């Protein structure tokens, strides 16, 4: 089973990917996470990636493909793709890979979210280094630097989560990723979901679509 999640930055793809991974025993492949892992290795490649990401630009298709090469070997286990494909070239390449492996796409889920909500989510997004919790300081009453889940003070903000980068990422999203939506739109496995709803409501929507007859 292959599930593809597309949508603007911070629309909730990562959160839903984790829930889907648990429910359907899938591998969660996040290109953003793969890229950040490369950055943390402090390699020359990682440095190039950091410059691109931190300014809100996309990483070139061949670099992404290089990183994904192994991850995309399905080996019978299903996958949930989060952050890929992000360009039309990537979408076409993925279609080829899926076909070559005799696999099938079960769902392409497109999350909708108003632009101002995207920006708000990005600039208030924080992550806890201790437990990995990703949360919005918008919804933590009297936020005092403690993780609402585990109380650790080891909280950070992603380097690309600034307002300037957020607005730039939205522009790139419209130019590069909207065509991916158009590419899949007419397929029977395409669905759209309103990303501005409670996590569990969205999850229920996606799950019933996946389990459709
Ligand atoms: P978000 O959903 O908030 O944009 P991600 O973690 O998915 O965050 O991605 C972070 C950044 O990594 C993107 O802004 C982009 O620079 C880069 N990136 C992730 N996936 C891709 C991809 N498939 N192609 C090109 N660049 C990518």
mmCIF file of C-alpha atoms and ligand atoms in Angstrom:
data_model
loop_
_atom_site.group_PDB
_atom_site.id
_atom_site.type_symbol
_atom_site.label_atom_id
_atom_site.label_comp_id
_atom_site.label_asym_id
_atom_site.label_seq_id
_atom_site.Cartn_x
_atom_site.Cartn_y
_atom_site.Cartn_z
ATOM 1 C CA UNK A 1 0.000 0.000 0.000
ATOM 2 C CA UNK A 2 1.338 3.412 -0.976
ATOM 3 C CA UNK A 3 -0.115 6.551 0.538
ATOM 4 C CA UNK A 4 1.043 9.965 -0.592
ATOM 5 C CA UNK A 5 0.405 13.093 1.445
ATOM 6 C CA UNK A 6 0.629 16.464 -0.277
ATOM 7 C CA UNK A 7 -0.169 19.984 0.881
ATOM 8 C CA UNK A 8 1.337 23.289 1.943
ATOM 9 C CA UNK A 9 4.084 23.432 4.591
ATOM 10 C CA UNK A 10 2.834 22.734 8.122
ATOM 11 C CA UNK A 11 -0.557 21.504 6.872
ATOM 12 C CA UNK A 12 -0.366 18.421 9.089
ATOM 13 C CA UNK A 13 1.215 15.851 6.768
ATOM 14 C CA UNK A 14 3.782 14.703 9.319
ATOM 15 C CA UNK A 15 1.211 14.245 12.091
ATOM 16 C CA UNK A 16 -1.134 12.209 9.884
ATOM 17 C CA UNK A 17 1.770 10.196 8.472
ATOM 18 C CA UNK A 18 2.687 9.027 11.975
ATOM 19 C CA UNK A 19 -0.915 7.998 12.728
ATOM 20 C CA UNK A 20 -1.221 6.158 9.399
ATOM 21 C CA UNK A 21 2.086 4.424 9.984
ATOM 22 C CA UNK A 22 0.803 3.014 13.279
ATOM 23 C CA UNK A 23 -2.627 2.012 12.024
ATOM 24 C CA UNK A 24 -1.568 0.323 8.775
ATOM 25 C CA UNK A 25 1.958 -0.826 9.748
ATOM 26 C CA UNK A 26 3.604 1.344 7.100
ATOM 27 C CA UNK A 27 7.044 2.894 6.782
ATOM 28 C CA UNK A 28 6.890 6.659 7.167
ATOM 29 C CA UNK A 29 9.200 8.350 4.683
ATOM 30 C CA UNK A 30 9.579 12.082 5.229
ATOM 31 C CA UNK A 31 11.941 13.777 2.781
ATOM 32 C CA UNK A 32 12.194 16.744 5.187
ATOM 33 C CA UNK A 33 13.418 14.371 7.948
ATOM 34 C CA UNK A 34 15.838 12.636 5.559
ATOM 35 C CA UNK A 35 17.267 16.015 4.574
ATOM 36 C CA UNK A 36 17.572 17.182 8.185
ATOM 37 C CA UNK A 37 19.342 13.920 9.047
ATOM 38 C CA UNK A 38 21.839 14.626 6.260
ATOM 39 C CA UNK A 39 22.376 18.171 7.600
ATOM 40 C CA UNK A 40 23.102 16.871 11.091
ATOM 41 C CA UNK A 41 25.942 14.711 9.697
ATOM 42 C CA UNK A 42 27.840 17.921 8.859
ATOM 43 C CA UNK A 43 28.887 16.636 5.433
ATOM 44 C CA UNK A 44 29.514 18.996 2.469
ATOM 45 C CA UNK A 45 26.249 17.704 0.992
ATOM 46 C CA UNK A 46 24.520 18.511 4.285
ATOM 47 C CA UNK A 47 25.858 22.062 4.163
ATOM 48 C CA UNK A 48 24.479 22.595 0.660
ATOM 49 C CA UNK A 49 21.124 21.204 1.747
ATOM 50 C CA UNK A 50 21.021 23.465 4.823
ATOM 51 C CA UNK A 51 21.552 26.591 2.723
ATOM 52 C CA UNK A 52 18.671 25.663 0.437
ATOM 53 C CA UNK A 53 16.233 24.587 3.142
ATOM 54 C CA UNK A 54 16.900 27.415 5.548
ATOM 55 C CA UNK A 55 16.069 29.932 2.855
ATOM 56 C CA UNK A 56 12.876 28.078 2.086
ATOM 57 C CA UNK A 57 14.002 26.737 -1.290
ATOM 58 C CA UNK A 58 13.475 23.231 -2.605
ATOM 59 C CA UNK A 59 16.341 20.782 -2.839
ATOM 60 C CA UNK A 60 17.026 19.775 -6.491
ATOM 61 C CA UNK A 61 15.172 16.712 -7.753
ATOM 62 C CA UNK A 62 18.340 14.644 -8.378
ATOM 63 C CA UNK A 63 19.516 15.200 -4.794
ATOM 64 C CA UNK A 64 16.146 14.071 -3.434
ATOM 65 C CA UNK A 65 16.134 11.032 -5.667
ATOM 66 C CA UNK A 66 19.651 10.158 -4.512
ATOM 67 C CA UNK A 67 18.538 10.294 -0.896
ATOM 68 C CA UNK A 68 15.338 8.370 -1.560
ATOM 69 C CA UNK A 69 16.886 5.685 -3.691
ATOM 70 C CA UNK A 70 17.009 3.032 -0.998
ATOM 71 C CA UNK A 71 14.027 4.195 0.989
ATOM 72 C CA UNK A 72 11.737 3.693 -2.001
ATOM 73 C CA UNK A 73 12.463 -0.001 -2.370
ATOM 74 C CA UNK A 74 9.111 -1.254 -1.141
ATOM 75 C CA UNK A 75 9.983 -4.879 -0.308
ATOM 76 C CA UNK A 76 6.389 -5.753 0.363
ATOM 77 C CA UNK A 77 5.889 -3.295 3.189
ATOM 78 C CA UNK A 78 3.622 -0.330 2.510
ATOM 79 C CA UNK A 79 4.800 3.253 2.741
ATOM 80 C CA UNK A 80 3.397 6.630 3.601
ATOM 81 C CA UNK A 81 5.193 9.417 1.751
ATOM 82 C CA UNK A 82 5.285 12.792 3.463
ATOM 83 C CA UNK A 83 6.814 15.696 1.516
ATOM 84 C CA UNK A 84 7.382 13.764 -1.692
ATOM 85 C CA UNK A 85 6.584 14.306 -4.531
ATOM 86 C CA UNK A 86 6.877 18.077 -4.356
ATOM 87 C CA UNK A 87 7.454 18.786 -8.056
ATOM 88 C CA UNK A 88 5.904 17.460 -11.241
ATOM 89 C CA UNK A 89 9.204 15.790 -12.162
ATOM 90 C CA UNK A 90 9.225 13.956 -8.814
ATOM 91 C CA UNK A 91 5.581 12.896 -9.327
ATOM 92 C CA UNK A 92 6.348 11.404 -12.731
ATOM 93 C CA UNK A 93 9.438 9.643 -11.420
ATOM 94 C CA UNK A 94 7.489 8.198 -8.522
ATOM 95 C CA UNK A 95 4.786 6.914 -10.830
ATOM 96 C CA UNK A 96 7.492 5.085 -12.784
ATOM 97 C CA UNK A 97 9.080 3.599 -9.659
ATOM 98 C CA UNK A 98 5.716 2.399 -8.358
ATOM 99 C CA UNK A 99 4.904 0.765 -11.693
ATOM 100 C CA UNK A 100 8.327 -0.881 -11.992
ATOM 101 C CA UNK A 101 7.890 -2.484 -8.601
ATOM 102 C CA UNK A 102 4.403 -3.713 -9.434
ATOM 103 C CA UNK A 103 2.955 -1.695 -6.557
ATOM 104 C CA UNK A 104 -0.216 0.408 -6.408
ATOM 105 C CA UNK A 105 -1.001 3.843 -5.042
ATOM 106 C CA UNK A 106 -3.857 3.514 -2.565
ATOM 107 C CA UNK A 107 -4.353 7.206 -1.812
ATOM 108 C CA UNK A 108 -3.052 10.651 -2.652
ATOM 109 C CA UNK A 109 -4.290 12.936 0.091
ATOM 110 C CA UNK A 110 -4.252 16.661 -0.548
ATOM 111 C CA UNK A 111 -4.549 18.835 2.580
ATOM 112 C CA UNK A 112 -6.132 22.260 2.132
ATOM 113 C CA UNK A 113 -5.218 25.140 4.434
ATOM 114 C CA UNK A 114 -5.583 28.932 4.184
ATOM 115 C CA UNK A 115 -2.319 30.774 3.570
ATOM 116 C CA UNK A 116 -2.422 32.854 6.753
ATOM 117 C CA UNK A 117 -3.004 29.704 8.804
ATOM 118 C CA UNK A 118 0.057 28.146 7.159
ATOM 119 C CA UNK A 119 2.190 31.134 8.173
ATOM 120 C CA UNK A 120 0.831 31.161 11.734
ATOM 121 C CA UNK A 121 1.481 27.444 12.150
ATOM 122 C CA UNK A 122 5.027 27.799 10.892
ATOM 123 C CA UNK A 123 6.097 30.749 13.011
ATOM 124 C CA UNK A 124 4.640 29.333 16.235
ATOM 125 C CA UNK A 125 5.860 25.758 15.646
ATOM 126 C CA UNK A 126 8.358 24.388 18.169
ATOM 127 C CA UNK A 127 9.802 20.933 18.792
ATOM 128 C CA UNK A 128 11.049 19.258 21.941
ATOM 129 C CA UNK A 129 14.470 17.655 21.593
ATOM 130 C CA UNK A 130 13.791 15.401 24.551
ATOM 131 C CA UNK A 131 10.539 13.671 23.493
ATOM 132 C CA UNK A 132 10.160 14.815 19.871
ATOM 133 C CA UNK A 133 6.802 16.499 20.525
ATOM 134 C CA UNK A 134 5.905 19.095 17.870
ATOM 135 C CA UNK A 135 3.533 21.764 19.186
ATOM 136 C CA UNK A 136 2.338 25.324 18.654
ATOM 137 C CA UNK A 137 3.120 27.916 21.305
ATOM 138 C CA UNK A 138 -0.134 29.571 20.158
ATOM 139 C CA UNK A 139 -2.082 26.918 22.048
ATOM 140 C CA UNK A 140 0.019 26.600 25.187
ATOM 141 C CA UNK A 141 -1.331 28.869 27.920
ATOM 142 C CA UNK A 142 1.377 31.105 29.426
ATOM 143 C CA UNK A 143 4.129 29.295 27.532
ATOM 144 C CA UNK A 144 7.259 29.401 29.683
ATOM 145 C CA UNK A 145 9.690 27.406 27.554
ATOM 146 C CA UNK A 146 8.647 23.965 28.864
ATOM 147 C CA UNK A 147 7.451 21.128 26.638
ATOM 148 C CA UNK A 148 3.705 20.640 27.299
ATOM 149 C CA UNK A 149 4.174 16.861 27.018
ATOM 150 C CA UNK A 150 7.327 16.041 29.009
ATOM 151 C CA UNK A 151 8.172 19.381 30.688
ATOM 152 C CA UNK A 152 11.713 19.467 29.242
ATOM 153 C CA UNK A 153 13.160 22.912 28.493
ATOM 154 C CA UNK A 154 15.109 21.607 25.510
ATOM 155 C CA UNK A 155 12.817 23.293 22.984
ATOM 156 C CA UNK A 156 13.889 24.520 19.550
ATOM 157 C CA UNK A 157 12.522 26.155 16.448
ATOM 158 C CA UNK A 158 13.447 24.851 13.001
ATOM 159 C CA UNK A 159 15.855 27.196 11.221
ATOM 160 C CA UNK A 160 13.460 27.428 8.261
ATOM 161 C CA UNK A 161 10.429 28.300 10.388
ATOM 162 C CA UNK A 162 10.714 32.080 10.083
ATOM 163 C CA UNK A 163 8.017 34.292 8.568
ATOM 164 C CA UNK A 164 10.166 35.213 5.548
ATOM 165 C CA UNK A 165 10.928 31.577 4.817
ATOM 166 C CA UNK A 166 7.270 30.603 5.388
ATOM 167 C CA UNK A 167 6.031 33.112 2.798
ATOM 168 C CA UNK A 168 8.711 32.042 0.356
ATOM 169 C CA UNK A 169 7.851 28.351 0.854
ATOM 170 C CA UNK A 170 4.206 29.165 0.146
ATOM 171 C CA UNK A 171 5.125 30.809 -3.153
ATOM 172 C CA UNK A 172 7.241 27.818 -4.131
ATOM 173 C CA UNK A 173 4.446 25.508 -3.056
ATOM 174 C CA UNK A 174 2.023 27.269 -5.389
ATOM 175 C CA UNK A 175 4.441 27.200 -8.291
ATOM 176 C CA UNK A 176 5.989 23.739 -7.905
ATOM 177 C CA UNK A 177 3.637 21.569 -5.836
ATOM 178 C CA UNK A 178 0.174 22.710 -6.997
ATOM 179 C CA UNK A 179 0.899 21.020 -10.376
ATOM 180 C CA UNK A 180 1.450 17.735 -8.487
ATOM 181 C CA UNK A 181 -2.100 18.024 -7.188
ATOM 182 C CA UNK A 182 -3.363 18.614 -10.749
ATOM 183 C CA UNK A 183 -1.374 15.555 -11.888
ATOM 184 C CA UNK A 184 -3.251 13.251 -9.482
ATOM 185 C CA UNK A 185 -6.585 15.057 -9.316
ATOM 186 C CA UNK A 186 -8.568 12.912 -11.760
ATOM 187 C CA UNK A 187 -7.437 9.601 -10.271
ATOM 188 C CA UNK A 188 -9.870 7.500 -8.260
ATOM 189 C CA UNK A 189 -7.279 7.331 -5.459
ATOM 190 C CA UNK A 190 -7.176 11.142 -5.055
ATOM 191 C CA UNK A 191 -8.866 12.763 -2.076
ATOM 192 C CA UNK A 192 -8.888 16.244 -0.599
ATOM 193 C CA UNK A 193 -9.209 16.943 3.100
ATOM 194 C CA UNK A 194 -9.674 20.163 5.061
ATOM 195 C CA UNK A 195 -6.480 20.527 7.096
ATOM 196 C CA UNK A 196 -8.008 23.080 9.436
ATOM 197 C CA UNK A 197 -9.798 20.538 11.636
ATOM 198 C CA UNK A 198 -8.915 18.459 14.682
ATOM 199 C CA UNK A 199 -6.221 15.825 14.024
ATOM 200 C CA UNK A 200 -8.520 12.874 14.815
ATOM 201 C CA UNK A 201 -11.258 14.134 12.503
ATOM 202 C CA UNK A 202 -8.828 14.349 9.586
ATOM 203 C CA UNK A 203 -7.417 10.935 10.468
ATOM 204 C CA UNK A 204 -10.904 9.403 10.399
ATOM 205 C CA UNK A 205 -11.514 10.917 6.967
ATOM 206 C CA UNK A 206 -8.290 9.558 5.523
ATOM 207 C CA UNK A 207 -8.751 6.132 7.125
ATOM 208 C CA UNK A 208 -12.242 5.671 5.674
ATOM 209 C CA UNK A 209 -10.935 6.657 2.272
ATOM 210 C CA UNK A 210 -8.102 4.129 2.502
ATOM 211 C CA UNK A 211 -10.518 1.394 3.576
ATOM 212 C CA UNK A 212 -13.038 2.148 0.804
ATOM 213 C CA UNK A 213 -14.111 -0.841 -1.280
HETATM 214 P P1 LIG B 1 7.251 21.475 5.684
HETATM 215 O O1 LIG B 1 6.129 20.515 5.456
HETATM 216 O O2 LIG B 1 7.071 22.341 6.870
HETATM 217 O O3 LIG B 1 7.626 22.275 4.450
HETATM 218 P P2 LIG B 1 9.302 19.395 5.460
HETATM 219 O O4 LIG B 1 9.992 18.860 6.630
HETATM 220 O O5 LIG B 1 8.402 18.503 4.667
HETATM 221 O O6 LIG B 1 8.555 20.650 6.035
HETATM 222 O O7 LIG B 1 10.375 19.986 4.404
HETATM 223 C C1 LIG B 1 11.349 20.921 4.801
HETATM 224 C C2 LIG B 1 12.131 21.419 3.576
HETATM 225 O O8 LIG B 1 12.857 20.318 2.985
HETATM 226 C C3 LIG B 1 11.328 22.001 2.412
HETATM 227 O O9 LIG B 1 11.004 23.359 2.610
HETATM 228 C C4 LIG B 1 12.300 21.794 1.247
HETATM 229 O O10 LIG B 1 13.321 22.764 1.255
HETATM 230 C C5 LIG B 1 12.951 20.472 1.555
HETATM 231 N N1 LIG B 1 12.258 19.340 0.918
HETATM 232 C C6 LIG B 1 11.510 18.385 1.540
HETATM 233 N N2 LIG B 1 11.022 17.505 0.647
HETATM 234 C C7 LIG B 1 11.458 17.900 -0.577
HETATM 235 C C8 LIG B 1 11.288 17.395 -1.898
HETATM 236 N N3 LIG B 1 10.549 16.308 -2.146
HETATM 237 N N4 LIG B 1 11.891 18.065 -2.914
HETATM 238 C C9 LIG B 1 12.630 19.148 -2.689
HETATM 239 N N5 LIG B 1 12.844 19.683 -1.466
HETATM 240 C C10 LIG B 1 12.258 19.074 -0.408
#
